[in-house]
């Protein structure tokens, strides 16, 4: 894979670090805004990227990259992904996939019509622990309760409180706790249990109406899932899935999944199993390896499944935002 990078923020820095352990990918170009050219050049120098652009459409025209990775603010995912697809490039776009389900469907339609690949970069599904979790769920019997907590005091929160909100704390940029980090919890739960019957989001809102933290309730036929995400405070992040025959706990956030504790039975008859995946260079490594494999093997079953899932998640995000009165784009 020859890859063009779009963006120069924190997630792009993580991506470039992770790609050092993915020899199947060559990063050939990087794009950044003219106002951040120095930072873009610095990343290019650090990682041996030969082509630096500030004009996105020019990059799409000139680069020999076959795939574009989009790691910019949430509100721009759709526009930049669409331009890349129209230019004949495969696309890997950071979470959340798009701002709306209709946008997600549009990208899916363009990609499938032109036999191009488009993936959402969601580390949840490229993880040994997640594979073990899928094996474990049937052991738990009838599921009765799911709890996910992803709390991480944002490095940008103090600046936000001082009156200088970064895009991650702006409604016009589709920032906030729901879009930025609860999206991992949503992907985790929907990946295991499918689309919920009902959605309710209750948010703690900041002075500009953004959700700095909140609780999302997904209602299923047999259980409810409580999904907590906080950018304004810290706590232990965890996942617990409870069934009538046992439960499991992930002592970590949904984007990392660095272990799993399984408890089957009741009372004194509980059998416990611990699962710890092998250590990896970075949590993003495996997803990029999987993207390369899917494209090289022309695995359209994988891309269709991925797109169907991303559309479902975008639908939940829309319904959640509406229930909490979050007015994105304003």
JSON list of C-alpha atoms in Angstrom, two decimals, residues 67-271:
[
{"chain": "A", "resi": 67, "resn": "UNK", "atom": "CA", "xyz": [-4.94, 4.94, -0.33]},
{"chain": "A", "resi": 68, "resn": "UNK", "atom": "CA", "xyz": [-5.67, 8.07, 1.73]},
{"chain": "A", "resi": 69, "resn": "UNK", "atom": "CA", "xyz": [-5.74, 8.12, 5.54]},
{"chain": "A", "resi": 70, "resn": "UNK", "atom": "CA", "xyz": [-7.91, 10.94, 6.92]},
{"chain": "A", "resi": 71, "resn": "UNK", "atom": "CA", "xyz": [-7.06, 12.06, 10.45]},
{"chain": "A", "resi": 72, "resn": "UNK", "atom": "CA", "xyz": [-8.59, 15.55, 10.70]},
{"chain": "A", "resi": 73, "resn": "UNK", "atom": "CA", "xyz": [-11.46, 17.14, 12.66]},
{"chain": "A", "resi": 74, "resn": "UNK", "atom": "CA", "xyz": [-14.73, 15.18, 12.71]},
{"chain": "A", "resi": 75, "resn": "UNK", "atom": "CA", "xyz": [-16.76, 17.67, 10.69]},
{"chain": "A", "resi": 76, "resn": "UNK", "atom": "CA", "xyz": [-14.47, 17.29, 7.64]},
{"chain": "A", "resi": 77, "resn": "UNK", "atom": "CA", "xyz": [-14.37, 13.50, 7.39]},
{"chain": "A", "resi": 78, "resn": "UNK", "atom": "CA", "xyz": [-17.16, 13.26, 4.84]},
{"chain": "A", "resi": 79, "resn": "UNK", "atom": "CA", "xyz": [-15.96, 15.98, 2.47]},
{"chain": "A", "resi": 80, "resn": "UNK", "atom": "CA", "xyz": [-12.35, 14.84, 2.42]},
{"chain": "A", "resi": 81, "resn": "UNK", "atom": "CA", "xyz": [-13.24, 11.16, 2.11]},
{"chain": "A", "resi": 82, "resn": "UNK", "atom": "CA", "xyz": [-15.63, 11.87, -0.77]},
{"chain": "A", "resi": 83, "resn": "UNK", "atom": "CA", "xyz": [-12.99, 13.86, -2.67]},
{"chain": "A", "resi": 84, "resn": "UNK", "atom": "CA", "xyz": [-10.49, 11.01, -2.23]},
{"chain": "A", "resi": 85, "resn": "UNK", "atom": "CA", "xyz": [-12.98, 8.42, -3.52]},
{"chain": "A", "resi": 86, "resn": "UNK", "atom": "CA", "xyz": [-13.86, 10.57, -6.53]},
{"chain": "A", "resi": 87, "resn": "UNK", "atom": "CA", "xyz": [-10.11, 10.80, -7.23]},
{"chain": "A", "resi": 88, "resn": "UNK", "atom": "CA", "xyz": [-10.00, 6.99, -7.35]},
{"chain": "A", "resi": 89, "resn": "UNK", "atom": "CA", "xyz": [-8.29, 6.42, -3.99]},
{"chain": "A", "resi": 90, "resn": "UNK", "atom": "CA", "xyz": [-9.10, 3.88, -1.31]},
{"chain": "A", "resi": 91, "resn": "UNK", "atom": "CA", "xyz": [-9.85, 5.59, 2.01]},
{"chain": "A", "resi": 92, "resn": "UNK", "atom": "CA", "xyz": [-9.20, 4.96, 5.69]},
{"chain": "A", "resi": 93, "resn": "UNK", "atom": "CA", "xyz": [-11.06, 7.54, 7.77]},
{"chain": "A", "resi": 94, "resn": "UNK", "atom": "CA", "xyz": [-10.74, 8.11, 11.49]},
{"chain": "A", "resi": 95, "resn": "UNK", "atom": "CA", "xyz": [-13.68, 7.81, 13.85]},
{"chain": "A", "resi": 96, "resn": "UNK", "atom": "CA", "xyz": [-16.41, 8.92, 13.79]},
{"chain": "A", "resi": 97, "resn": "UNK", "atom": "CA", "xyz": [-16.85, 7.73, 10.21]},
{"chain": "A", "resi": 98, "resn": "UNK", "atom": "CA", "xyz": [-19.11, 10.64, 9.25]},
{"chain": "A", "resi": 99, "resn": "UNK", "atom": "CA", "xyz": [-21.39, 13.16, 10.95]},
{"chain": "A", "resi": 100, "resn": "UNK", "atom": "CA", "xyz": [-24.61, 11.50, 9.73]},
{"chain": "A", "resi": 101, "resn": "UNK", "atom": "CA", "xyz": [-25.85, 8.13, 8.54]},
{"chain": "A", "resi": 102, "resn": "UNK", "atom": "CA", "xyz": [-26.81, 9.66, 5.17]},
{"chain": "A", "resi": 103, "resn": "UNK", "atom": "CA", "xyz": [-23.23, 10.82, 4.65]},
{"chain": "A", "resi": 104, "resn": "UNK", "atom": "CA", "xyz": [-21.99, 7.33, 5.53]},
{"chain": "A", "resi": 105, "resn": "UNK", "atom": "CA", "xyz": [-24.39, 5.77, 3.02]},
{"chain": "A", "resi": 106, "resn": "UNK", "atom": "CA", "xyz": [-23.22, 8.20, 0.34]},
{"chain": "A", "resi": 107, "resn": "UNK", "atom": "CA", "xyz": [-19.56, 7.29, 0.85]},
{"chain": "A", "resi": 108, "resn": "UNK", "atom": "CA", "xyz": [-20.45, 3.60, 0.83]},
{"chain": "A", "resi": 109, "resn": "UNK", "atom": "CA", "xyz": [-22.35, 4.02, -2.44]},
{"chain": "A", "resi": 110, "resn": "UNK", "atom": "CA", "xyz": [-19.48, 5.85, -4.15]},
{"chain": "A", "resi": 111, "resn": "UNK", "atom": "CA", "xyz": [-16.91, 3.31, -2.96]},
{"chain": "A", "resi": 112, "resn": "UNK", "atom": "CA", "xyz": [-18.94, 0.28, -3.99]},
{"chain": "A", "resi": 113, "resn": "UNK", "atom": "CA", "xyz": [-19.90, 1.77, -7.36]},
{"chain": "A", "resi": 114, "resn": "UNK", "atom": "CA", "xyz": [-16.22, 2.33, -8.19]},
{"chain": "A", "resi": 115, "resn": "UNK", "atom": "CA", "xyz": [-14.92, -0.87, -6.55]},
{"chain": "A", "resi": 116, "resn": "UNK", "atom": "CA", "xyz": [-12.91, 1.13, -4.02]},
{"chain": "A", "resi": 117, "resn": "UNK", "atom": "CA", "xyz": [-12.29, 0.32, -0.38]},
{"chain": "A", "resi": 118, "resn": "UNK", "atom": "CA", "xyz": [-13.25, 2.61, 2.47]},
{"chain": "A", "resi": 119, "resn": "UNK", "atom": "CA", "xyz": [-12.75, 1.72, 6.13]},
{"chain": "A", "resi": 120, "resn": "UNK", "atom": "CA", "xyz": [-13.35, 3.40, 9.45]},
{"chain": "A", "resi": 121, "resn": "UNK", "atom": "CA", "xyz": [-10.22, 3.28, 11.60]},
{"chain": "A", "resi": 122, "resn": "UNK", "atom": "CA", "xyz": [-11.70, 1.60, 14.67]},
{"chain": "A", "resi": 123, "resn": "UNK", "atom": "CA", "xyz": [-9.12, -0.32, 16.69]},
{"chain": "A", "resi": 124, "resn": "UNK", "atom": "CA", "xyz": [-11.82, -2.17, 18.66]},
{"chain": "A", "resi": 125, "resn": "UNK", "atom": "CA", "xyz": [-12.23, -4.73, 15.87]},
{"chain": "A", "resi": 126, "resn": "UNK", "atom": "CA", "xyz": [-8.55, -5.41, 15.26]},
{"chain": "A", "resi": 127, "resn": "UNK", "atom": "CA", "xyz": [-7.64, -6.73, 18.67]},
{"chain": "A", "resi": 128, "resn": "UNK", "atom": "CA", "xyz": [-6.97, -10.18, 20.13]},
{"chain": "A", "resi": 129, "resn": "UNK", "atom": "CA", "xyz": [-9.02, -9.36, 23.22]},
{"chain": "A", "resi": 130, "resn": "UNK", "atom": "CA", "xyz": [-12.07, -8.49, 21.12]},
{"chain": "A", "resi": 131, "resn": "UNK", "atom": "CA", "xyz": [-11.83, -11.82, 19.32]},
{"chain": "A", "resi": 132, "resn": "UNK", "atom": "CA", "xyz": [-11.73, -13.58, 22.70]},
{"chain": "A", "resi": 133, "resn": "UNK", "atom": "CA", "xyz": [-14.72, -11.53, 23.86]},
{"chain": "A", "resi": 134, "resn": "UNK", "atom": "CA", "xyz": [-16.77, -12.69, 20.85]},
{"chain": "A", "resi": 135, "resn": "UNK", "atom": "CA", "xyz": [-15.99, -16.29, 21.83]},
{"chain": "A", "resi": 136, "resn": "UNK", "atom": "CA", "xyz": [-16.90, -15.57, 25.45]},
{"chain": "A", "resi": 137, "resn": "UNK", "atom": "CA", "xyz": [-20.31, -13.90, 25.07]},
{"chain": "A", "resi": 138, "resn": "UNK", "atom": "CA", "xyz": [-22.24, -17.17, 24.43]},
{"chain": "A", "resi": 139, "resn": "UNK", "atom": "CA", "xyz": [-20.82, -18.61, 27.67]},
{"chain": "A", "resi": 140, "resn": "UNK", "atom": "CA", "xyz": [-22.56, -15.88, 29.68]},
{"chain": "A", "resi": 141, "resn": "UNK", "atom": "CA", "xyz": [-26.08, -17.04, 28.90]},
{"chain": "A", "resi": 142, "resn": "UNK", "atom": "CA", "xyz": [-28.84, -14.48, 28.49]},
{"chain": "A", "resi": 143, "resn": "UNK", "atom": "CA", "xyz": [-27.27, -11.02, 28.62]},
{"chain": "A", "resi": 144, "resn": "UNK", "atom": "CA", "xyz": [-28.83, -8.74, 31.25]},
{"chain": "A", "resi": 145, "resn": "UNK", "atom": "CA", "xyz": [-26.54, -5.70, 31.65]},
{"chain": "A", "resi": 146, "resn": "UNK", "atom": "CA", "xyz": [-23.66, -3.96, 29.85]},
{"chain": "A", "resi": 147, "resn": "UNK", "atom": "CA", "xyz": [-21.58, -1.14, 31.30]},
{"chain": "A", "resi": 148, "resn": "UNK", "atom": "CA", "xyz": [-18.82, 0.73, 29.50]},
{"chain": "A", "resi": 149, "resn": "UNK", "atom": "CA", "xyz": [-16.88, 3.63, 30.98]},
{"chain": "A", "resi": 150, "resn": "UNK", "atom": "CA", "xyz": [-14.29, 5.55, 28.96]},
{"chain": "A", "resi": 151, "resn": "UNK", "atom": "CA", "xyz": [-13.18, 8.52, 31.06]},
{"chain": "A", "resi": 152, "resn": "UNK", "atom": "CA", "xyz": [-10.12, 10.50, 30.13]},
{"chain": "A", "resi": 153, "resn": "UNK", "atom": "CA", "xyz": [-9.45, 14.05, 31.31]},
{"chain": "A", "resi": 154, "resn": "UNK", "atom": "CA", "xyz": [-8.74, 15.91, 28.10]},
{"chain": "A", "resi": 155, "resn": "UNK", "atom": "CA", "xyz": [-5.43, 17.70, 27.66]},
{"chain": "A", "resi": 156, "resn": "UNK", "atom": "CA", "xyz": [-7.50, 20.46, 26.01]},
{"chain": "A", "resi": 157, "resn": "UNK", "atom": "CA", "xyz": [-10.07, 20.80, 28.81]},
{"chain": "A", "resi": 158, "resn": "UNK", "atom": "CA", "xyz": [-8.27, 23.52, 30.80]},
{"chain": "A", "resi": 159, "resn": "UNK", "atom": "CA", "xyz": [-7.91, 25.60, 27.65]},
{"chain": "A", "resi": 160, "resn": "UNK", "atom": "CA", "xyz": [-11.62, 25.05, 27.04]},
{"chain": "A", "resi": 161, "resn": "UNK", "atom": "CA", "xyz": [-12.47, 26.26, 30.55]},
{"chain": "A", "resi": 162, "resn": "UNK", "atom": "CA", "xyz": [-10.33, 29.32, 29.91]},
{"chain": "A", "resi": 163, "resn": "UNK", "atom": "CA", "xyz": [-12.55, 30.21, 26.97]},
{"chain": "A", "resi": 164, "resn": "UNK", "atom": "CA", "xyz": [-10.44, 28.84, 24.09]},
{"chain": "A", "resi": 165, "resn": "UNK", "atom": "CA", "xyz": [-12.22, 25.70, 22.87]},
{"chain": "A", "resi": 166, "resn": "UNK", "atom": "CA", "xyz": [-10.29, 23.45, 20.49]},
{"chain": "A", "resi": 167, "resn": "UNK", "atom": "CA", "xyz": [-12.28, 21.64, 17.76]},
{"chain": "A", "resi": 168, "resn": "UNK", "atom": "CA", "xyz": [-12.67, 18.69, 20.16]},
{"chain": "A", "resi": 169, "resn": "UNK", "atom": "CA", "xyz": [-14.87, 20.99, 22.28]},
{"chain": "A", "resi": 170, "resn": "UNK", "atom": "CA", "xyz": [-16.78, 22.70, 19.46]},
{"chain": "A", "resi": 171, "resn": "UNK", "atom": "CA", "xyz": [-20.26, 21.83, 18.19]},
{"chain": "A", "resi": 172, "resn": "UNK", "atom": "CA", "xyz": [-19.40, 23.17, 14.73]},
{"chain": "A", "resi": 173, "resn": "UNK", "atom": "CA", "xyz": [-16.57, 20.63, 14.54]},
{"chain": "A", "resi": 174, "resn": "UNK", "atom": "CA", "xyz": [-18.72, 17.74, 15.81]},
{"chain": "A", "resi": 175, "resn": "UNK", "atom": "CA", "xyz": [-16.58, 17.40, 18.90]},
{"chain": "A", "resi": 176, "resn": "UNK", "atom": "CA", "xyz": [-17.56, 16.41, 22.43]},
{"chain": "A", "resi": 177, "resn": "UNK", "atom": "CA", "xyz": [-17.61, 13.28, 24.55]},
{"chain": "A", "resi": 178, "resn": "UNK", "atom": "CA", "xyz": [-20.15, 11.40, 22.41]},
{"chain": "A", "resi": 179, "resn": "UNK", "atom": "CA", "xyz": [-18.33, 11.80, 19.10]},
{"chain": "A", "resi": 180, "resn": "UNK", "atom": "CA", "xyz": [-14.76, 11.71, 20.40]},
{"chain": "A", "resi": 181, "resn": "UNK", "atom": "CA", "xyz": [-14.69, 8.83, 22.89]},
{"chain": "A", "resi": 182, "resn": "UNK", "atom": "CA", "xyz": [-18.15, 7.32, 23.51]},
{"chain": "A", "resi": 183, "resn": "UNK", "atom": "CA", "xyz": [-18.02, 6.29, 19.86]},
{"chain": "A", "resi": 184, "resn": "UNK", "atom": "CA", "xyz": [-15.58, 3.55, 20.94]},
{"chain": "A", "resi": 185, "resn": "UNK", "atom": "CA", "xyz": [-18.10, 2.21, 23.47]},
{"chain": "A", "resi": 186, "resn": "UNK", "atom": "CA", "xyz": [-20.84, 2.29, 20.84]},
{"chain": "A", "resi": 187, "resn": "UNK", "atom": "CA", "xyz": [-18.72, 0.37, 18.35]},
{"chain": "A", "resi": 188, "resn": "UNK", "atom": "CA", "xyz": [-17.86, -2.22, 20.98]},
{"chain": "A", "resi": 189, "resn": "UNK", "atom": "CA", "xyz": [-21.50, -2.85, 21.95]},
{"chain": "A", "resi": 190, "resn": "UNK", "atom": "CA", "xyz": [-22.98, -2.71, 18.45]},
{"chain": "A", "resi": 191, "resn": "UNK", "atom": "CA", "xyz": [-20.24, -5.02, 17.19]},
{"chain": "A", "resi": 192, "resn": "UNK", "atom": "CA", "xyz": [-21.35, -7.66, 19.71]},
{"chain": "A", "resi": 193, "resn": "UNK", "atom": "CA", "xyz": [-25.10, -7.13, 19.90]},
{"chain": "A", "resi": 194, "resn": "UNK", "atom": "CA", "xyz": [-26.22, -5.21, 16.83]},
{"chain": "A", "resi": 195, "resn": "UNK", "atom": "CA", "xyz": [-28.54, -2.22, 16.58]},
{"chain": "A", "resi": 196, "resn": "UNK", "atom": "CA", "xyz": [-30.46, -1.28, 19.75]},
{"chain": "A", "resi": 197, "resn": "UNK", "atom": "CA", "xyz": [-34.22, -0.78, 19.89]},
{"chain": "A", "resi": 198, "resn": "UNK", "atom": "CA", "xyz": [-33.94, 2.65, 21.52]},
{"chain": "A", "resi": 199, "resn": "UNK", "atom": "CA", "xyz": [-31.34, 5.32, 22.26]},
{"chain": "A", "resi": 200, "resn": "UNK", "atom": "CA", "xyz": [-31.17, 7.96, 25.01]},
{"chain": "A", "resi": 201, "resn": "UNK", "atom": "CA", "xyz": [-28.27, 10.32, 25.70]},
{"chain": "A", "resi": 202, "resn": "UNK", "atom": "CA", "xyz": [-28.03, 12.52, 28.80]},
{"chain": "A", "resi": 203, "resn": "UNK", "atom": "CA", "xyz": [-25.13, 14.97, 28.65]},
{"chain": "A", "resi": 204, "resn": "UNK", "atom": "CA", "xyz": [-23.26, 17.36, 30.92]},
{"chain": "A", "resi": 205, "resn": "UNK", "atom": "CA", "xyz": [-22.94, 20.42, 28.71]},
{"chain": "A", "resi": 206, "resn": "UNK", "atom": "CA", "xyz": [-20.32, 23.16, 28.81]},
{"chain": "A", "resi": 207, "resn": "UNK", "atom": "CA", "xyz": [-20.82, 26.88, 28.28]},
{"chain": "A", "resi": 208, "resn": "UNK", "atom": "CA", "xyz": [-20.98, 26.51, 24.48]},
{"chain": "A", "resi": 209, "resn": "UNK", "atom": "CA", "xyz": [-23.45, 23.60, 24.53]},
{"chain": "A", "resi": 210, "resn": "UNK", "atom": "CA", "xyz": [-20.87, 20.89, 23.90]},
{"chain": "A", "resi": 211, "resn": "UNK", "atom": "CA", "xyz": [-21.14, 17.62, 25.83]},
{"chain": "A", "resi": 212, "resn": "UNK", "atom": "CA", "xyz": [-18.07, 17.47, 28.07]},
{"chain": "A", "resi": 213, "resn": "UNK", "atom": "CA", "xyz": [-19.32, 14.18, 29.51]},
{"chain": "A", "resi": 214, "resn": "UNK", "atom": "CA", "xyz": [-22.44, 12.07, 29.33]},
{"chain": "A", "resi": 215, "resn": "UNK", "atom": "CA", "xyz": [-24.24, 8.75, 29.65]},
{"chain": "A", "resi": 216, "resn": "UNK", "atom": "CA", "xyz": [-25.70, 6.96, 26.65]},
{"chain": "A", "resi": 217, "resn": "UNK", "atom": "CA", "xyz": [-28.35, 4.28, 27.15]},
{"chain": "A", "resi": 218, "resn": "UNK", "atom": "CA", "xyz": [-28.84, 1.67, 24.43]},
{"chain": "A", "resi": 219, "resn": "UNK", "atom": "CA", "xyz": [-31.99, -0.38, 24.93]},
{"chain": "A", "resi": 220, "resn": "UNK", "atom": "CA", "xyz": [-31.99, -3.98, 23.69]},
{"chain": "A", "resi": 221, "resn": "UNK", "atom": "CA", "xyz": [-34.70, -6.63, 23.94]},
{"chain": "A", "resi": 222, "resn": "UNK", "atom": "CA", "xyz": [-33.18, -8.40, 26.96]},
{"chain": "A", "resi": 223, "resn": "UNK", "atom": "CA", "xyz": [-30.87, -5.80, 28.47]},
{"chain": "A", "resi": 224, "resn": "UNK", "atom": "CA", "xyz": [-29.71, -2.23, 28.59]},
{"chain": "A", "resi": 225, "resn": "UNK", "atom": "CA", "xyz": [-26.23, -0.93, 27.89]},
{"chain": "A", "resi": 226, "resn": "UNK", "atom": "CA", "xyz": [-24.96, 2.05, 29.88]},
{"chain": "A", "resi": 227, "resn": "UNK", "atom": "CA", "xyz": [-22.15, 3.84, 28.04]},
{"chain": "A", "resi": 228, "resn": "UNK", "atom": "CA", "xyz": [-20.31, 6.58, 29.95]},
{"chain": "A", "resi": 229, "resn": "UNK", "atom": "CA", "xyz": [-17.72, 8.91, 28.44]},
{"chain": "A", "resi": 230, "resn": "UNK", "atom": "CA", "xyz": [-16.00, 11.84, 30.15]},
{"chain": "A", "resi": 231, "resn": "UNK", "atom": "CA", "xyz": [-13.56, 14.41, 28.80]},
{"chain": "A", "resi": 232, "resn": "UNK", "atom": "CA", "xyz": [-13.90, 16.61, 31.90]},
{"chain": "A", "resi": 233, "resn": "UNK", "atom": "CA", "xyz": [-12.82, 14.10, 34.55]},
{"chain": "A", "resi": 234, "resn": "UNK", "atom": "CA", "xyz": [-10.85, 10.93, 35.12]},
{"chain": "A", "resi": 235, "resn": "UNK", "atom": "CA", "xyz": [-11.73, 7.51, 36.46]},
{"chain": "A", "resi": 236, "resn": "UNK", "atom": "CA", "xyz": [-10.83, 3.89, 35.87]},
{"chain": "A", "resi": 237, "resn": "UNK", "atom": "CA", "xyz": [-12.07, 2.91, 32.42]},
{"chain": "A", "resi": 238, "resn": "UNK", "atom": "CA", "xyz": [-13.71, -0.49, 32.15]},
{"chain": "A", "resi": 239, "resn": "UNK", "atom": "CA", "xyz": [-16.26, -2.70, 30.42]},
{"chain": "A", "resi": 240, "resn": "UNK", "atom": "CA", "xyz": [-18.54, -5.21, 32.16]},
{"chain": "A", "resi": 241, "resn": "UNK", "atom": "CA", "xyz": [-20.92, -7.55, 30.36]},
{"chain": "A", "resi": 242, "resn": "UNK", "atom": "CA", "xyz": [-23.25, -9.54, 32.64]},
{"chain": "A", "resi": 243, "resn": "UNK", "atom": "CA", "xyz": [-25.26, -12.63, 31.72]},
{"chain": "A", "resi": 244, "resn": "UNK", "atom": "CA", "xyz": [-27.36, -15.08, 33.67]},
{"chain": "A", "resi": 245, "resn": "UNK", "atom": "CA", "xyz": [-24.53, -17.65, 33.63]},
{"chain": "A", "resi": 246, "resn": "UNK", "atom": "CA", "xyz": [-21.56, -15.34, 34.24]},
{"chain": "A", "resi": 247, "resn": "UNK", "atom": "CA", "xyz": [-19.87, -12.10, 33.35]},
{"chain": "A", "resi": 248, "resn": "UNK", "atom": "CA", "xyz": [-16.65, -10.64, 32.05]},
{"chain": "A", "resi": 249, "resn": "UNK", "atom": "CA", "xyz": [-14.72, -7.49, 32.78]},
{"chain": "A", "resi": 250, "resn": "UNK", "atom": "CA", "xyz": [-12.27, -5.56, 30.64]},
{"chain": "A", "resi": 251, "resn": "UNK", "atom": "CA", "xyz": [-10.12, -3.47, 33.01]},
{"chain": "A", "resi": 252, "resn": "UNK", "atom": "CA", "xyz": [-9.45, -0.95, 30.26]},
{"chain": "A", "resi": 253, "resn": "UNK", "atom": "CA", "xyz": [-11.14, 1.34, 27.71]},
{"chain": "A", "resi": 254, "resn": "UNK", "atom": "CA", "xyz": [-12.80, 0.09, 24.55]},
{"chain": "A", "resi": 255, "resn": "UNK", "atom": "CA", "xyz": [-10.13, 1.56, 22.28]},
{"chain": "A", "resi": 256, "resn": "UNK", "atom": "CA", "xyz": [-7.34, -0.45, 23.94]},
{"chain": "A", "resi": 257, "resn": "UNK", "atom": "CA", "xyz": [-8.81, -3.71, 25.33]},
{"chain": "A", "resi": 258, "resn": "UNK", "atom": "CA", "xyz": [-5.58, -4.80, 26.96]},
{"chain": "A", "resi": 259, "resn": "UNK", "atom": "CA", "xyz": [-7.06, -7.70, 28.87]},
{"chain": "A", "resi": 260, "resn": "UNK", "atom": "CA", "xyz": [-10.11, -9.71, 29.85]},
{"chain": "A", "resi": 261, "resn": "UNK", "atom": "CA", "xyz": [-11.26, -11.39, 33.09]},
{"chain": "A", "resi": 262, "resn": "UNK", "atom": "CA", "xyz": [-13.98, -14.03, 32.66]},
{"chain": "A", "resi": 263, "resn": "UNK", "atom": "CA", "xyz": [-16.20, -15.33, 35.49]},
{"chain": "A", "resi": 264, "resn": "UNK", "atom": "CA", "xyz": [-18.54, -18.26, 34.78]},
{"chain": "A", "resi": 265, "resn": "UNK", "atom": "CA", "xyz": [-20.91, -19.62, 37.43]},
{"chain": "A", "resi": 266, "resn": "UNK", "atom": "CA", "xyz": [-22.29, -18.30, 40.70]},
{"chain": "A", "resi": 267, "resn": "UNK", "atom": "CA", "xyz": [-21.20, -18.04, 44.32]},
{"chain": "A", "resi": 268, "resn": "UNK", "atom": "CA", "xyz": [-18.53, -20.52, 45.33]},
{"chain": "A", "resi": 269, "resn": "UNK", "atom": "CA", "xyz": [-18.75, -22.26, 41.98]},
{"chain": "A", "resi": 270, "resn": "UNK", "atom": "CA", "xyz": [-17.36, -19.41, 39.91]},
{"chain": "A", "resi": 271, "resn": "UNK", "atom": "CA", "xyz": [-14.63, -20.38, 37.46]}
]
